[in-house]
XYZ file of C-alpha atoms in Angstrom:
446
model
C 81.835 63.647 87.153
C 84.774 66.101 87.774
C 88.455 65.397 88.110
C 88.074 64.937 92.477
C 85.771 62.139 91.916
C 82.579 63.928 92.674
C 79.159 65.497 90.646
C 80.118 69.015 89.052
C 78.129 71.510 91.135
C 75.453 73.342 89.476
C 76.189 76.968 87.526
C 74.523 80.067 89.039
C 72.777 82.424 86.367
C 74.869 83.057 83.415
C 73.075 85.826 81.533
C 75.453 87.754 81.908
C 78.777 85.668 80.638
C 79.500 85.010 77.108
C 81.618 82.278 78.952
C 80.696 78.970 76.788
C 79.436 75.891 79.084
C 82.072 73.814 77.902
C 85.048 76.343 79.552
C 87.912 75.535 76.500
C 88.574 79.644 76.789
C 91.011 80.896 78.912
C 89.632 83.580 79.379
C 86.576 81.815 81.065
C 88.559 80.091 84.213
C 91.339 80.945 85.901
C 93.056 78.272 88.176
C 95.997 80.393 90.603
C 98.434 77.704 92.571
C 98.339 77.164 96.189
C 99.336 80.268 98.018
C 102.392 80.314 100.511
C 101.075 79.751 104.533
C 99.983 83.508 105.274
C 101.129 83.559 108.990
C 102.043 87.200 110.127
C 100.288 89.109 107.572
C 96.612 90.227 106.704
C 94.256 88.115 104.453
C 93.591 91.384 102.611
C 95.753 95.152 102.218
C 93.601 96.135 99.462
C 90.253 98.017 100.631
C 88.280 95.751 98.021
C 90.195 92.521 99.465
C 89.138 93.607 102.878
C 85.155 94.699 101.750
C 85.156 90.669 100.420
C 86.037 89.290 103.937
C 83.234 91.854 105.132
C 80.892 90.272 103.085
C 81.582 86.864 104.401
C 81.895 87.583 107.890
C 78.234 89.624 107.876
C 76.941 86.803 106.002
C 78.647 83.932 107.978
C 76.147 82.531 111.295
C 78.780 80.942 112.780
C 82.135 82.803 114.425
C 84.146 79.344 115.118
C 83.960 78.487 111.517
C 85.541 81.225 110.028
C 88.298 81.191 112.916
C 89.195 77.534 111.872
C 88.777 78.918 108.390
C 91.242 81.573 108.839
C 93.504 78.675 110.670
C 92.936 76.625 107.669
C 94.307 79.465 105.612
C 97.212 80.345 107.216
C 98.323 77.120 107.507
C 98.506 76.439 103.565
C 95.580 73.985 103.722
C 93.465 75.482 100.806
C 95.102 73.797 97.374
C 94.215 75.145 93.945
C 92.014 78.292 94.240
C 89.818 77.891 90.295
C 87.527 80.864 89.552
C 85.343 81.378 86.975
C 82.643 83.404 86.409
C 79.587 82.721 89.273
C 82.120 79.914 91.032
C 85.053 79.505 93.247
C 86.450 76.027 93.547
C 89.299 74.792 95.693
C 90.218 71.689 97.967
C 90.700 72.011 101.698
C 92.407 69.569 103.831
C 91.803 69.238 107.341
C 93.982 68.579 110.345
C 93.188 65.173 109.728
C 94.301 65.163 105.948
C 90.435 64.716 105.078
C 89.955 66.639 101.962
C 86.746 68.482 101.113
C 85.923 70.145 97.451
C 84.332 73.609 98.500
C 82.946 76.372 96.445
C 81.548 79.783 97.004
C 78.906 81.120 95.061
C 78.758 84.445 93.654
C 75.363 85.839 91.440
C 76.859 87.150 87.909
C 76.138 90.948 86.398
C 73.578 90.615 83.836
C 73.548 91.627 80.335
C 72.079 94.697 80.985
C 74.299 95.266 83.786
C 77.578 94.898 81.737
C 76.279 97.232 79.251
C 76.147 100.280 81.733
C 79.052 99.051 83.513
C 81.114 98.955 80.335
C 79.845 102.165 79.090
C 80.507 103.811 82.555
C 84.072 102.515 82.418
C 85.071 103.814 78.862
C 83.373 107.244 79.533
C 86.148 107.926 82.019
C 89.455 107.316 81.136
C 91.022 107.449 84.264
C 88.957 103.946 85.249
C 90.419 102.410 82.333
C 93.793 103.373 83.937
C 93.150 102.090 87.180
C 91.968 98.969 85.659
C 95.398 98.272 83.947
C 97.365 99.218 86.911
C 95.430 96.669 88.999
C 93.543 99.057 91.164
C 90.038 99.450 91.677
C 90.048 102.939 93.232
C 86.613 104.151 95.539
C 85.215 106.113 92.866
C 85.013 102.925 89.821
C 82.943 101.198 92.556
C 80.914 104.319 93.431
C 79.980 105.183 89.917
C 79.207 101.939 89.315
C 76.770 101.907 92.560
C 75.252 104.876 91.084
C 74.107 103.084 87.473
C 72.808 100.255 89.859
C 75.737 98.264 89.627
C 76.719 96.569 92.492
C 80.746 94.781 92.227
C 81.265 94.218 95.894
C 79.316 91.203 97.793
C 77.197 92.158 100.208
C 75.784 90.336 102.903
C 74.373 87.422 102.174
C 75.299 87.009 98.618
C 78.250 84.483 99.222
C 76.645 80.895 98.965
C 78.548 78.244 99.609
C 78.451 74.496 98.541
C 81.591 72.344 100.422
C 81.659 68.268 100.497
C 81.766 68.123 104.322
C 77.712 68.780 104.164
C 77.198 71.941 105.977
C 74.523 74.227 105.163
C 76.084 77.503 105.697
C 79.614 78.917 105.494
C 81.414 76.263 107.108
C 85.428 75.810 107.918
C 85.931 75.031 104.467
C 84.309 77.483 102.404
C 85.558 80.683 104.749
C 89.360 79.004 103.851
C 88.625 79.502 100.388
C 87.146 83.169 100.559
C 90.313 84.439 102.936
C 92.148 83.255 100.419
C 90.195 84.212 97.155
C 90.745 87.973 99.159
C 94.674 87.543 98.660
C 94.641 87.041 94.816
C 91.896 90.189 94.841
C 94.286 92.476 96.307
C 96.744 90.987 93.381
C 94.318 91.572 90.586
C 91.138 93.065 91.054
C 90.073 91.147 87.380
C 89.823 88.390 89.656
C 86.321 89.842 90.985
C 85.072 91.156 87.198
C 85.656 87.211 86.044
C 83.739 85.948 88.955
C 80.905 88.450 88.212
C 81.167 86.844 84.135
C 83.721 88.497 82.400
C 87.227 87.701 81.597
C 89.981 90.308 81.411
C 90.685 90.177 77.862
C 86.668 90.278 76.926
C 86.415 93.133 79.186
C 89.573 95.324 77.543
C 88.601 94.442 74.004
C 85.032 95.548 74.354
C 85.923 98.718 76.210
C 88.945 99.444 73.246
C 85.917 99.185 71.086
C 83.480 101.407 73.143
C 86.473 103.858 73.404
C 86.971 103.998 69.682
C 83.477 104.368 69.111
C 83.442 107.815 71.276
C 86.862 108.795 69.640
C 85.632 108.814 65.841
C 85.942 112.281 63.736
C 83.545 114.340 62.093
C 83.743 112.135 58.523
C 82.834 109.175 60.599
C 79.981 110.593 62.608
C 78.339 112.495 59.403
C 78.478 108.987 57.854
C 76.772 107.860 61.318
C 74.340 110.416 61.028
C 73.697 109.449 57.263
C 73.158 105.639 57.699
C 71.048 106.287 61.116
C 68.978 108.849 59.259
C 69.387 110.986 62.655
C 71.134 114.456 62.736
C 71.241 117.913 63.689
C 69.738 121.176 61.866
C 72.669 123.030 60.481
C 71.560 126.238 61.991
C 72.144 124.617 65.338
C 75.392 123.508 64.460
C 76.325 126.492 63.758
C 74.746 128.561 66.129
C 76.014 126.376 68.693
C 79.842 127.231 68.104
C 79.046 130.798 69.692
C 77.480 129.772 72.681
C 81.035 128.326 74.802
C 84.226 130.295 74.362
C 87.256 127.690 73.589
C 88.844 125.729 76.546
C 92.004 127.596 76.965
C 94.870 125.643 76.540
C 96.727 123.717 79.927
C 99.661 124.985 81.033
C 102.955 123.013 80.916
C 104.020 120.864 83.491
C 106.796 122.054 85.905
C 109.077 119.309 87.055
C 110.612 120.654 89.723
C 109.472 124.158 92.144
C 111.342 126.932 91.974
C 114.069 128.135 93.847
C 113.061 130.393 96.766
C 114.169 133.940 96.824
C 116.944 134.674 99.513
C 114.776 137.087 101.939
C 118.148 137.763 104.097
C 120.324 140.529 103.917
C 120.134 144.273 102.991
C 117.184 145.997 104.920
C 116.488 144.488 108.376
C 113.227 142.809 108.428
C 109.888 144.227 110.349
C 109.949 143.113 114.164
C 108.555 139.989 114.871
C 108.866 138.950 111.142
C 111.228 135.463 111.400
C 113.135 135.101 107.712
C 113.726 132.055 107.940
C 110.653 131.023 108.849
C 109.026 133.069 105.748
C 111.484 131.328 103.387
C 110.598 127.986 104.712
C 106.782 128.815 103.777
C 107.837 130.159 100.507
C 109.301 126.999 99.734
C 106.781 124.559 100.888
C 103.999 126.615 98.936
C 106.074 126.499 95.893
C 106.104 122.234 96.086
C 102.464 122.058 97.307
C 102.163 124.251 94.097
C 104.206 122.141 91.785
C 102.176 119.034 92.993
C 98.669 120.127 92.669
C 99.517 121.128 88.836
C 100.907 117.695 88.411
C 97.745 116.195 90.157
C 95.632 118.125 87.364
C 97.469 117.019 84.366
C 97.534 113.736 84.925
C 95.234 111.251 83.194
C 93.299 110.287 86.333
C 92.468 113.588 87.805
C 88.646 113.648 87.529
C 88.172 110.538 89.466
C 90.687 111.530 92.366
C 88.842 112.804 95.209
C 89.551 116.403 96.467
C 92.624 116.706 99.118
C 91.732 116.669 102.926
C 91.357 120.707 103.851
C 93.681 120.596 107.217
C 93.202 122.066 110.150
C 96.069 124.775 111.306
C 97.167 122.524 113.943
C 97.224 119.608 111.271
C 99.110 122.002 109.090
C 101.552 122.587 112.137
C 102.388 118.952 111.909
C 102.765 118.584 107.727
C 105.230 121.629 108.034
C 107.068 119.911 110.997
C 107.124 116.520 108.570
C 109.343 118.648 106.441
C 112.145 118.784 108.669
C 112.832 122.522 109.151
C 114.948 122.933 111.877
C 115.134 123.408 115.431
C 113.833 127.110 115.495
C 111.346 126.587 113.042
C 109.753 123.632 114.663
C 109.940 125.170 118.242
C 107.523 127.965 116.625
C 105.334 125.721 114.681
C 104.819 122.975 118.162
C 104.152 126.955 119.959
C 101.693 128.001 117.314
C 99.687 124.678 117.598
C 99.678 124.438 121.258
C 102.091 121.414 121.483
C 105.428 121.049 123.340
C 108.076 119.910 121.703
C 107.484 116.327 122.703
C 104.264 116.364 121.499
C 105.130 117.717 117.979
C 107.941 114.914 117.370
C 104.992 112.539 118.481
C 102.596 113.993 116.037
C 105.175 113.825 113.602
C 105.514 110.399 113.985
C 102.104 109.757 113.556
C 101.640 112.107 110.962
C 103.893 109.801 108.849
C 102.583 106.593 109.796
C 99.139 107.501 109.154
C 98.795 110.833 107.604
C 95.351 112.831 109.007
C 93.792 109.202 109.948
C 97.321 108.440 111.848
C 97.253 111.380 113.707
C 93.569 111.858 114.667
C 94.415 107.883 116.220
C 97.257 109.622 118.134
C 94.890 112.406 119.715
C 91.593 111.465 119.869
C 90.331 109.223 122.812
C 87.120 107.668 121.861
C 84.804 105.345 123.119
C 83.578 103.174 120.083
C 79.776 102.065 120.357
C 78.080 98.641 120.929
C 78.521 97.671 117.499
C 82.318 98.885 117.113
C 82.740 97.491 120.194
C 81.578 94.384 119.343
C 83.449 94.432 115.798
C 87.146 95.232 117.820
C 86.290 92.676 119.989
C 85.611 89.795 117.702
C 88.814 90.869 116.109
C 90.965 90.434 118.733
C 89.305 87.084 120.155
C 89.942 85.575 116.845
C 93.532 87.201 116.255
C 95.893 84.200 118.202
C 95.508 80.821 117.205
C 95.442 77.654 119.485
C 98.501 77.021 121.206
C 100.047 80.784 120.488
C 100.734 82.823 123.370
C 97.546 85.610 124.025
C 98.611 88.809 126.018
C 96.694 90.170 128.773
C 94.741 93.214 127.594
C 93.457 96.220 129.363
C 90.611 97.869 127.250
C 90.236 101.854 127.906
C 87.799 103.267 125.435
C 89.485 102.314 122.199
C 92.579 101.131 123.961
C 93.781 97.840 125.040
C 96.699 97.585 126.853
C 99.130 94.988 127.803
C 99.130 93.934 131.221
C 102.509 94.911 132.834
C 103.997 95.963 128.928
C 104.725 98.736 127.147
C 102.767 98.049 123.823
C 99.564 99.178 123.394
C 96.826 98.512 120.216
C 94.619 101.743 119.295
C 91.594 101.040 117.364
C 90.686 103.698 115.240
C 87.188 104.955 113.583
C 88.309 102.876 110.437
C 88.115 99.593 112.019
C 92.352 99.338 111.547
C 94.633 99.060 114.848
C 97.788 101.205 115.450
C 100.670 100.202 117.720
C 101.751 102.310 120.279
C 104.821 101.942 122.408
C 105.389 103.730 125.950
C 108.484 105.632 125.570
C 109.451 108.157 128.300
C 106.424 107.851 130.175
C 104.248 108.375 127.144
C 102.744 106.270 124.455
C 104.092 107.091 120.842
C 102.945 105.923 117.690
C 105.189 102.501 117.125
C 104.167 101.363 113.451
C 101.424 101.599 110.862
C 97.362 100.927 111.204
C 97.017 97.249 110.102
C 93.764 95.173 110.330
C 95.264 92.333 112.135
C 96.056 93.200 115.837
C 98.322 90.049 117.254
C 100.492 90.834 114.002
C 100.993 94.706 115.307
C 101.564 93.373 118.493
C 103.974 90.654 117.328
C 105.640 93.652 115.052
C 106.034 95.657 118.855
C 107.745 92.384 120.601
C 110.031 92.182 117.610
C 111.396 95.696 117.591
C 111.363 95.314 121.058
């Protein structure tokens, strides 16, 4: 019997947790207090938080549930969230103050699996880093794909088990997942326990597997002695001549360089603006201080290449700067905007970046599936009793009826305010994956 009166559930597969049955470790179980009523804000910010609700709502048959789920949710009705590793446990009360133990399921990493993951993880320092800083960035996920590691759900590999007797994901259970996705984006250890490890098992065995790879030349000839393994001198030698030596990095620079004063003394070449030129001089000297900053730091080789822009893109990151009337009059010339449509594309540019601005000139029509996806969304976006707006869809646009706010759904699956301002619509906040809270965001500032 368990402390709510009722059988302990059954444990998943546990070959891969060195969790004892009998949880007296810390480290095995987590138990996080009931979270403050989530009204006005996403479930999930993180992209991993946001892949977890993915999984459920692929794997979930049944729409209505996981709307009075989310209800459930944001109306603080989900007590005690306890994880450990294969298990989520919590109690959810119902309108009626009927309370139902639920948990959701989750298949742990085996053995084997832990033992690539872990050596992936200390080969790369930079996922170490991430790690400690409570991020799980794209590429820890990817590389783990690659050695057939999976850390995401999927769909269908949330199971749930709730007291109310359902069968499949029921009120209950999707409660517990939207909020199991709020103390993910907190702490992405949250999804390594549930998979059978604990933080402090994970960061002890990769200090080891770290310190292993770090040992000097006395240590590995000792290796090499004890293993009986080794290498022919004359390859050991030989092999010294076949690299040259890394050359050494250059220093950091913590600040650009001033930009040389182009004015003055011989009048320049017709059609050559100066202070245009020194503007470019100076933004290439900062893009230039910041890439050699991006290279020294520790996390370098898992950051993903910057975006190559577009001149017209360009246009707008120069405009972003803030260089002036004259200089912004050439670059919204040079990219074949007005000067309405720069300060627009400015806006947008730093709302959203490239995504924010490709939402601000693209018009789209999203396919059947996309379609279906925004849709869904938006049904399930107002709860009972709240207020719904009349919307107008237009390709990826809907519209209030008679207002001037308008939700843009981009390729990404987020949604962008616009307002109408002037007889146009400009970009009014940034992409967020819940659209009555943009549009509630709109009314306010409005």
């Amino acid at each position: 019997m368990n402390a709510l009166g009722g059988e302990e559930p059954r444990h998943p597969e546990r070959d891969g947790s060195r969790c004892p049955d009998e949880e007296g470790s810390a480290d095995c179980a987590r138990t996080f207090g009931a979270l403050p009523v989530a009204r006005g804000r996403a479930f999930a910010r993180s992209w991993w938080g946001q892949a977890w609700l993915k999984a459920l709502e692929d794997t979930a048959l049944d729409g209505e549930q996981l709307r009075l789920g989310r209800r459930h949710a944001r109306a603080g009705a989900v007590g005690a969230v306890s994880v450990r590793p294969g298990r989520i446990t919590a109690v959810v009360q119902d309108r009626d103050h009927t309370r139902h133990r639920s948990d959701v399921l989750l298949q742990q990493l085996s053995a084997a699996d832990w033992d690539r993951f872990l050596d992936m993880v200390a080969d790369r320092a930079g996922h170490i880093a991430a790690l400690l800083d409570r991020d799980m960035p794209p590429v820890l996920v990817e590389d783990a794909a690659a050695a057939g590691i999976e850390l995401l759900p999927g769909i269908g590999d949330l199971e749930s088990e709730c007291g109310c007797g359902a069968w499949d994901h029921c009120a209950h259970s999707a409660a517990l997942c939207y909020e199991l996705a709020r103390l993910l984006d907190q702490d992405p250890f949250v999804l390594l326990l549930l998979r059978g490890r604990g933080e402090r098992e994970l960061l002890d065995e990769l200090q080891a597997r770290s310190a292993a790879r770090a040992v000097g030349p006395a240590d590995e000839d000792l290796a090499a002695e004890r293993s009986g393994a080794g290498v022919p001198a004359a390859e050991a030698y030989a092999a010294r001549d076949i690299l040259p030596p890394l050359p050494a990095a250059p220093p950091p620079v913590d600040a650009p360089g001033a930009p040389p004063v182009l004015g003055g003394g011989t009048p320049p070449a017709p059609g050559v603006d100066v202070a245009a030129l020194e503007f470019l001089i100076a933004d290439t000297a900062a893009r230039a201080q910041r890439l050699l900053a991006d290279a020294l730091s520790a996390w370098q080789p898992d950051s993903p290449p910057p975006a190559v822009l577009t001149p017209a893109q360009d246009a707008v990151r120069l405009a972003a700067a803030g260089p002036g009337e004259v200089i912004s009059a050439r670059l919204a010339a040079g990219s074949g905007r007005e000067a309405r449509s720069l300060a627009a594309a400015v806006r947008a540019w730093e709302l959203g970046g490239t995504a924010g601005l490709a939402v601000l000139e693209e018009d789209w029509t999203p396919g059947p599936e996309a379609l279906a996806r925004a849709t869904s969304k938006l049904a399930a976006a107002w709860e009972d009793g709240e207020a719904r707006p009349r919307l107008r869809a237009t390709r990826n646009r809907w519209t209030v009826v008679g207002g001037a706010a308008q939700l843009r759904y981009g390729r990404d699956g987020r949604w962008w305010p616009y307002r109408r301002e002037g007889g146009r619509w400009v970009p009014a906040g940034p992409a967020t994956e819940d659209p009555a809270g943009a549009l509630a965001g709109l009314s306010a500032e409005g």
